[in-house]
mmCIF file of C-alpha atoms and ligand atoms in Angstrom:
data_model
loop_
_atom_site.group_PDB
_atom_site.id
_atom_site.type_symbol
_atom_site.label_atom_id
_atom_site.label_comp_id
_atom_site.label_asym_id
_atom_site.label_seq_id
_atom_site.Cartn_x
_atom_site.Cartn_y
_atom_site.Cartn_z
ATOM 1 C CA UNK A 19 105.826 159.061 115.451
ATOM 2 C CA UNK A 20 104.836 158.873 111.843
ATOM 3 C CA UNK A 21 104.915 155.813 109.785
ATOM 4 C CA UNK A 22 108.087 156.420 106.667
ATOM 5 C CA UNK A 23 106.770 154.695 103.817
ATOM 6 C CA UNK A 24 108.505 153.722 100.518
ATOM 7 C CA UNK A 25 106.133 153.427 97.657
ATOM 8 C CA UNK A 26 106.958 151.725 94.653
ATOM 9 C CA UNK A 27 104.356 152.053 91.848
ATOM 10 C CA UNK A 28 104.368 152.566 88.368
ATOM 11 C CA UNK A 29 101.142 153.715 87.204
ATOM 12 C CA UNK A 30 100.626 157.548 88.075
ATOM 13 C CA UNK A 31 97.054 157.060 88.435
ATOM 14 C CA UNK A 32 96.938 154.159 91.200
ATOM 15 C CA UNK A 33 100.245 156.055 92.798
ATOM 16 C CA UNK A 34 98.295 159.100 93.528
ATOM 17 C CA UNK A 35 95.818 157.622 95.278
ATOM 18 C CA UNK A 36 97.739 155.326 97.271
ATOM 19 C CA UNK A 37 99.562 159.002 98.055
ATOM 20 C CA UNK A 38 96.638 160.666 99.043
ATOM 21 C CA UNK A 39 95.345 157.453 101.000
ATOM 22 C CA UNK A 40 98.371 156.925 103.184
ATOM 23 C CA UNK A 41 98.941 160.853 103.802
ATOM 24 C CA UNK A 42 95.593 161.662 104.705
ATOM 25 C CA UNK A 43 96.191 158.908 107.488
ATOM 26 C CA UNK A 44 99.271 160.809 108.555
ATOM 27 C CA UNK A 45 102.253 158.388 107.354
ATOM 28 C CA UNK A 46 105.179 159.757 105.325
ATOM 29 C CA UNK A 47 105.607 158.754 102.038
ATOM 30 C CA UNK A 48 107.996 158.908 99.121
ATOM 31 C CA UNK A 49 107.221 157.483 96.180
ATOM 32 C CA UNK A 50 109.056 156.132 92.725
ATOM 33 C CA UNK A 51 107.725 154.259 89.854
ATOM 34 C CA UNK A 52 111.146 151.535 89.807
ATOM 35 C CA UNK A 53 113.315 149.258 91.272
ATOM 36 C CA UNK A 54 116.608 151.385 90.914
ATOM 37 C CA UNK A 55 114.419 154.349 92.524
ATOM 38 C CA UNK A 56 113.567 151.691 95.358
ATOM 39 C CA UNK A 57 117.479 150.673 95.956
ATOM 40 C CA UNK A 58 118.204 154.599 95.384
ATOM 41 C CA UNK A 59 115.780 155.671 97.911
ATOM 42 C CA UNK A 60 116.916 152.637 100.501
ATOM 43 C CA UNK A 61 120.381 153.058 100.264
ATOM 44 C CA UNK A 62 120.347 156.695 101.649
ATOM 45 C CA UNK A 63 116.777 156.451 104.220
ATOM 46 C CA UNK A 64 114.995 154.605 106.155
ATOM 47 C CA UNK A 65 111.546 153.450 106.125
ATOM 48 C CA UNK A 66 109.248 151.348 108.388
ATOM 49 C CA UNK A 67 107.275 149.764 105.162
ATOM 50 C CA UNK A 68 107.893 149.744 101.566
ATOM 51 C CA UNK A 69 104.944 148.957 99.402
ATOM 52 C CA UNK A 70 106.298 146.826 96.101
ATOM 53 C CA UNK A 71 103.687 146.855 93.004
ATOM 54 C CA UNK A 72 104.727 143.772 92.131
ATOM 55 C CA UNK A 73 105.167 144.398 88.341
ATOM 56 C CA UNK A 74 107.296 147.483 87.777
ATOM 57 C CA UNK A 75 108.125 148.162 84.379
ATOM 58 C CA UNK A 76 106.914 145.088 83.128
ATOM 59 C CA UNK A 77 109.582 143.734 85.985
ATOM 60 C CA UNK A 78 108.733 141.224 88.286
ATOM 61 C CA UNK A 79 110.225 142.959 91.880
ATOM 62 C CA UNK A 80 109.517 139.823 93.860
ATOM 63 C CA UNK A 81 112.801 138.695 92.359
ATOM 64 C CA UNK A 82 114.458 142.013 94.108
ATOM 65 C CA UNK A 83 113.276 141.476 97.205
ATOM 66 C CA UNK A 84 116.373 138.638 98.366
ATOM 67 C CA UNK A 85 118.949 141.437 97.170
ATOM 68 C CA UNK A 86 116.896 144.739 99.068
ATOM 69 C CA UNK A 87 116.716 142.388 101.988
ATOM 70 C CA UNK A 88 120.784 142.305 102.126
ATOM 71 C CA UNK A 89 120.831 146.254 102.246
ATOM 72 C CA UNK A 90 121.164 147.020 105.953
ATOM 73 C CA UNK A 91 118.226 148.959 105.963
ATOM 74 C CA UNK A 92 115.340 146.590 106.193
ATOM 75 C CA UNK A 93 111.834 147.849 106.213
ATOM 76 C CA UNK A 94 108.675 145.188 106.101
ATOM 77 C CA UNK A 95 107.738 144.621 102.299
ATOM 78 C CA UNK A 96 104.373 144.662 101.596
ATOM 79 C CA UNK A 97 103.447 143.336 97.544
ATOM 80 C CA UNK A 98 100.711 144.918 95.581
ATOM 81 C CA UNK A 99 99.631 142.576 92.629
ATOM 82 C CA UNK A 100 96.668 142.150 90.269
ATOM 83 C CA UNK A 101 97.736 138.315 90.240
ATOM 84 C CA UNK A 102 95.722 137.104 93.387
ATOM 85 C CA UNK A 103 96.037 133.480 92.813
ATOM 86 C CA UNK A 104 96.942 131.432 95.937
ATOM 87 C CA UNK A 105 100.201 130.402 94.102
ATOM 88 C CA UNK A 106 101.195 134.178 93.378
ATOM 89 C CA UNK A 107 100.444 134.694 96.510
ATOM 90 C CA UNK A 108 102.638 132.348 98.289
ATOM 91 C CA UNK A 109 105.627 133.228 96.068
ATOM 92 C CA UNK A 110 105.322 136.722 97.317
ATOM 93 C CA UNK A 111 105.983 135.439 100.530
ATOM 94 C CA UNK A 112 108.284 132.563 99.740
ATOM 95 C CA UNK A 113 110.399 135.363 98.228
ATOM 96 C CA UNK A 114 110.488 136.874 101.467
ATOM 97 C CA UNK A 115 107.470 139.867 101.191
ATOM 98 C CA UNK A 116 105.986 140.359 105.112
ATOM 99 C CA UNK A 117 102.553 140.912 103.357
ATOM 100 C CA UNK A 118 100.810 140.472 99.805
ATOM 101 C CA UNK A 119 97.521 142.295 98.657
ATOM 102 C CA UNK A 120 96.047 142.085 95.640
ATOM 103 C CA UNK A 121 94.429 144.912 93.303
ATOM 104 C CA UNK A 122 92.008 146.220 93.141
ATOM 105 C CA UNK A 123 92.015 147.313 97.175
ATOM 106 C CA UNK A 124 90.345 149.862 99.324
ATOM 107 C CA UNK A 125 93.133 152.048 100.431
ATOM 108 C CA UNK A 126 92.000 151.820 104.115
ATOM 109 C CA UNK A 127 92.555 147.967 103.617
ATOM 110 C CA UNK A 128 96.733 149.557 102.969
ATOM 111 C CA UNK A 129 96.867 151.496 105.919
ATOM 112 C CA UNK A 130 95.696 148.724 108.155
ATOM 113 C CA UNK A 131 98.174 146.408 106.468
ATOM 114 C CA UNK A 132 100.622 148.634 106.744
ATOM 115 C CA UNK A 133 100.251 149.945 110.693
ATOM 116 C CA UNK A 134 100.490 146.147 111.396
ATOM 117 C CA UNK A 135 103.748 145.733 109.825
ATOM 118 C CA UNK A 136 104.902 148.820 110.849
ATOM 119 C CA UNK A 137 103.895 147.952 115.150
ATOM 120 C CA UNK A 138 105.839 144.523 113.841
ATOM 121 C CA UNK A 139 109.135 146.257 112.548
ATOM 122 C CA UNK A 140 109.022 148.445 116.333
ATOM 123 C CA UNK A 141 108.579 144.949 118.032
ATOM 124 C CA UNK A 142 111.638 143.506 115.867
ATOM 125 C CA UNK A 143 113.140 146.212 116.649
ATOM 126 C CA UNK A 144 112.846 145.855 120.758
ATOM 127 C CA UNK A 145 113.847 142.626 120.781
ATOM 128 C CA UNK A 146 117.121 143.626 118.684
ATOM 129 C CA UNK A 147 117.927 145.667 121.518
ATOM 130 C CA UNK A 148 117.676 143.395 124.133
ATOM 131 C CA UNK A 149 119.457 140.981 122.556
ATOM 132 C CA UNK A 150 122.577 139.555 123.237
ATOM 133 C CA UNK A 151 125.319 137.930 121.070
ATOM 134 C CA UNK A 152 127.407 134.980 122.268
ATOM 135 C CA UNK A 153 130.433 133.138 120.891
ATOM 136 C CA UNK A 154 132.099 130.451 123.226
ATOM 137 C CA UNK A 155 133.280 132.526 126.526
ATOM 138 C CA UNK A 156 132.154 136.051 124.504
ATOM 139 C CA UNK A 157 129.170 138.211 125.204
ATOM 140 C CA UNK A 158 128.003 140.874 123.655
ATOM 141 C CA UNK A 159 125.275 143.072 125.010
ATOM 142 C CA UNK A 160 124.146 145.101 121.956
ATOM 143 C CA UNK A 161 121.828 147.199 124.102
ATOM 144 C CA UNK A 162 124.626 148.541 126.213
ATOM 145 C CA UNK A 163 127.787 148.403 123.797
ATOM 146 C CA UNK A 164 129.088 146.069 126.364
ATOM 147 C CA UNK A 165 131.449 143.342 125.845
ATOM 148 C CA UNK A 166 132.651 140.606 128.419
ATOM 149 C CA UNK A 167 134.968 137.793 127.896
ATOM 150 C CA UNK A 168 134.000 134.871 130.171
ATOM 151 C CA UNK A 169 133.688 137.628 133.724
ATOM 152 C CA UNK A 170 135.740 139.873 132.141
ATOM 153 C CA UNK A 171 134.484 143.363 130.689
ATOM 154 C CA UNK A 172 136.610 144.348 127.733
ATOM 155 C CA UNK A 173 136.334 148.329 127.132
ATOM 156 C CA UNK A 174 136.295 149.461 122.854
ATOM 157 C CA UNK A 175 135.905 151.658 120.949
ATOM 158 C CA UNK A 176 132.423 152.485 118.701
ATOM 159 C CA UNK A 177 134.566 151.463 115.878
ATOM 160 C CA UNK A 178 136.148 148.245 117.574
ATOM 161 C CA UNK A 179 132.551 147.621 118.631
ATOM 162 C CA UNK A 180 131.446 147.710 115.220
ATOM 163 C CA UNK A 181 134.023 145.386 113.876
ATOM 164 C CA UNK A 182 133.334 142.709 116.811
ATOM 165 C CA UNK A 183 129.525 142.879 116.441
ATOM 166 C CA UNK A 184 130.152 141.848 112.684
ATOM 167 C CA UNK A 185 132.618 139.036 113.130
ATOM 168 C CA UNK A 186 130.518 137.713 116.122
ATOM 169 C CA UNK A 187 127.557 137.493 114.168
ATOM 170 C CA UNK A 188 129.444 135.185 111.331
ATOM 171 C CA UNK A 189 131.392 133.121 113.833
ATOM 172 C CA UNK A 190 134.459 131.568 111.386
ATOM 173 C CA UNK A 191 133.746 133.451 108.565
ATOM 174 C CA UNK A 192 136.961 134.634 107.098
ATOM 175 C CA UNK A 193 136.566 138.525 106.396
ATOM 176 C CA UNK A 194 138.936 139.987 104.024
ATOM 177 C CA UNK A 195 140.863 143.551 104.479
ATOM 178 C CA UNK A 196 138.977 144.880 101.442
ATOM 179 C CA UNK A 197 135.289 143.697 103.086
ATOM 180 C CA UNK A 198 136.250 145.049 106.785
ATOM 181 C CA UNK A 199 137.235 148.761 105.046
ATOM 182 C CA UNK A 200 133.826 148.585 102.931
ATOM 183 C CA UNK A 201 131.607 147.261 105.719
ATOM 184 C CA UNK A 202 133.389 149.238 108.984
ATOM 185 C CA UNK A 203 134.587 152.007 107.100
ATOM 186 C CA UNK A 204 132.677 152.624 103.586
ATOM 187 C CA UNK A 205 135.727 152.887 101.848
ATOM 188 C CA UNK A 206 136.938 150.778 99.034
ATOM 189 C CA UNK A 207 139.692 148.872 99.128
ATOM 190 C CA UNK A 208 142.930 150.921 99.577
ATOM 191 C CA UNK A 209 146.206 148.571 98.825
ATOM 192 C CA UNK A 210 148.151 151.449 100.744
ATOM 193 C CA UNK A 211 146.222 151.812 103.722
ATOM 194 C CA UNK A 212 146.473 149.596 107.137
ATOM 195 C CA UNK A 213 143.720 151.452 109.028
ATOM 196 C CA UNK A 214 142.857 147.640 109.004
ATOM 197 C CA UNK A 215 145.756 146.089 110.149
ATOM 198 C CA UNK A 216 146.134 149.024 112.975
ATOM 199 C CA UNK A 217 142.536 148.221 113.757
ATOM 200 C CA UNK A 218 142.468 144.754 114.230
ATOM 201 C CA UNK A 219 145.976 144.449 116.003
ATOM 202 C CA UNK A 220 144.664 146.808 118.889
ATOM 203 C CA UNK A 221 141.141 145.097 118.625
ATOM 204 C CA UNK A 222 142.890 141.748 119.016
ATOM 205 C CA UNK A 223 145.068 142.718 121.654
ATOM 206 C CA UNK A 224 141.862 144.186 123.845
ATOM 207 C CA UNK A 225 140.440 141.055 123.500
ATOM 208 C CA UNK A 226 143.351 138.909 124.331
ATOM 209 C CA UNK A 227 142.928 138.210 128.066
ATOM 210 C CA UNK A 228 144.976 135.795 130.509
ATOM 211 C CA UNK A 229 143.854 131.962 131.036
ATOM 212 C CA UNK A 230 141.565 132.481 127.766
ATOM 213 C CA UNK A 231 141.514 130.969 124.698
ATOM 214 C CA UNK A 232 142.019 133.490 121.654
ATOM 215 C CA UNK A 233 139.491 134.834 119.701
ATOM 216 C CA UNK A 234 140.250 136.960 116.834
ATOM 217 C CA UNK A 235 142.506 134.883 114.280
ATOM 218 C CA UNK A 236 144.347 136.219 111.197
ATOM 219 C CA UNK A 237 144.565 134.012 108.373
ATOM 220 C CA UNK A 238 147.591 134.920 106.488
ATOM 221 C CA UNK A 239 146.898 136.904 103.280
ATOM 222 C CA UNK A 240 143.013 135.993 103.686
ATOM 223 C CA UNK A 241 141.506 137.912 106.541
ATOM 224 C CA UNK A 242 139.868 137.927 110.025
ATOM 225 C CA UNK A 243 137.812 135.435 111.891
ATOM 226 C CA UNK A 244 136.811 135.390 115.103
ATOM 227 C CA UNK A 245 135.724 131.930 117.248
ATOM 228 C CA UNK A 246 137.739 130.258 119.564
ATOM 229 C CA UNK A 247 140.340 127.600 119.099
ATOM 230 C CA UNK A 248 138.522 124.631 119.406
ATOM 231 C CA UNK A 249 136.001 125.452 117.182
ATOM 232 C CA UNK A 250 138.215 125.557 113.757
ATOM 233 C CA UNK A 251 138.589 121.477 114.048
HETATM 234 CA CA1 CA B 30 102.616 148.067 87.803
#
């Protein structure tokens, strides 16, 4: 399978030959010269890598990195600077870059950095799999879609599925109507609608079982939160 790489460099000249460089080793690349071509380009593919010049546009993009990182899409960031200091060097990573390397670089230098990061994104990627997600008596098995309360297997829906995995990974956090129809759904807030409300009530009601403590909570006019009982105090 071939590598997807994002490139993000301003200068046509040193954006060529990365091109050529990372082709000729077989990865697929698209490339932009700035941040809003980065979030653009993100927000609509995937990638295993994206390669951040670090000064786009006389921008500093180590200071985009926090906000790309909260796109769901997540590929490993690698930083390409002319600053090589030690303390440059550490903020790229502090900022939360996978890998930094400074210019000027041999291009097969790149390509080893960036097969390393990408074998580390299919790794992170495995263990996402396996992985399970607990709450008090709940389990989720993301690998299988499978959901038990205490012994008991609870059948959903992809959609109910969706909307359990993201409570159950922010146990207590109080999700609002608007958020759940943006985040489940992709569509803005509709006063009108109560796909929500229809949602959650038959969600709730699946995941109500005898002799168990509840799980989903409404909070009245706020949202949804999910945790059991015991835990609010
Ligand atoms: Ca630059």
């Amino acid at each position: 399978m071939s590598i997807r790489v994002l490139v993000a460099e301003d200068e046509p000249k040193v954006q060529k030959f990365i091109r050529a460089g990372l082709e000729q080793s077989g990865m697929t690349i698209d490339c932009v010269d700035s941040l809003e071509g980065v979030e653009q380009h993100l927000s609509t593919q995937s990638y295993d890598v994206l390669v951040l010049d670090r000064l786009l546009k006389a921008y500093d993009s180590l200071y985009s990195i926090p906000k790309l990182r909260k796109q769901s899409v997540q590929p490993k960031i690698i930083i390409l600077s002319a600053l090589s200091e030690v303390e440059d060097r550490v903020a790229g990573l502090d900022y939360g870059a996978d890998d930094y390397l400074s210019k000027p670089f041999h291009v097969s230098e790149l390509v080893a950095r960036i097969r390393t990061l990408a074998r580390r994104a299919e790794a992170g990627k495995e263990i996402n799999r396996d992985s399970i997600l607990k709450v008090g008596d709940l389990k989720i098995r993301l690998d299988t879609q499978e959901v038990f309360i205490g012994t008991v297997q609870v059948n959903l829906t992809a959609k109910e599925f969706k909307i359990l995995t993201l409570l159950a990974r922010h146990p207590q956090k109080i999700f609002s109507k608007a958020e759940l129809l943006d985040r489940i759904w992709g569509i803005n807030f509709d006063p009108e609608s109560n796909v929500v409300e229809v949602a959650m009530t038959r969600l709730r009601s699946k995941m109500t079982i005898e002799n168990q403590r509840p799980l989903i909570h409404t909070k009245r006019g706020g949202g949804y939160w999910l945790g059991q009982s015991d835990m609010t105090t």
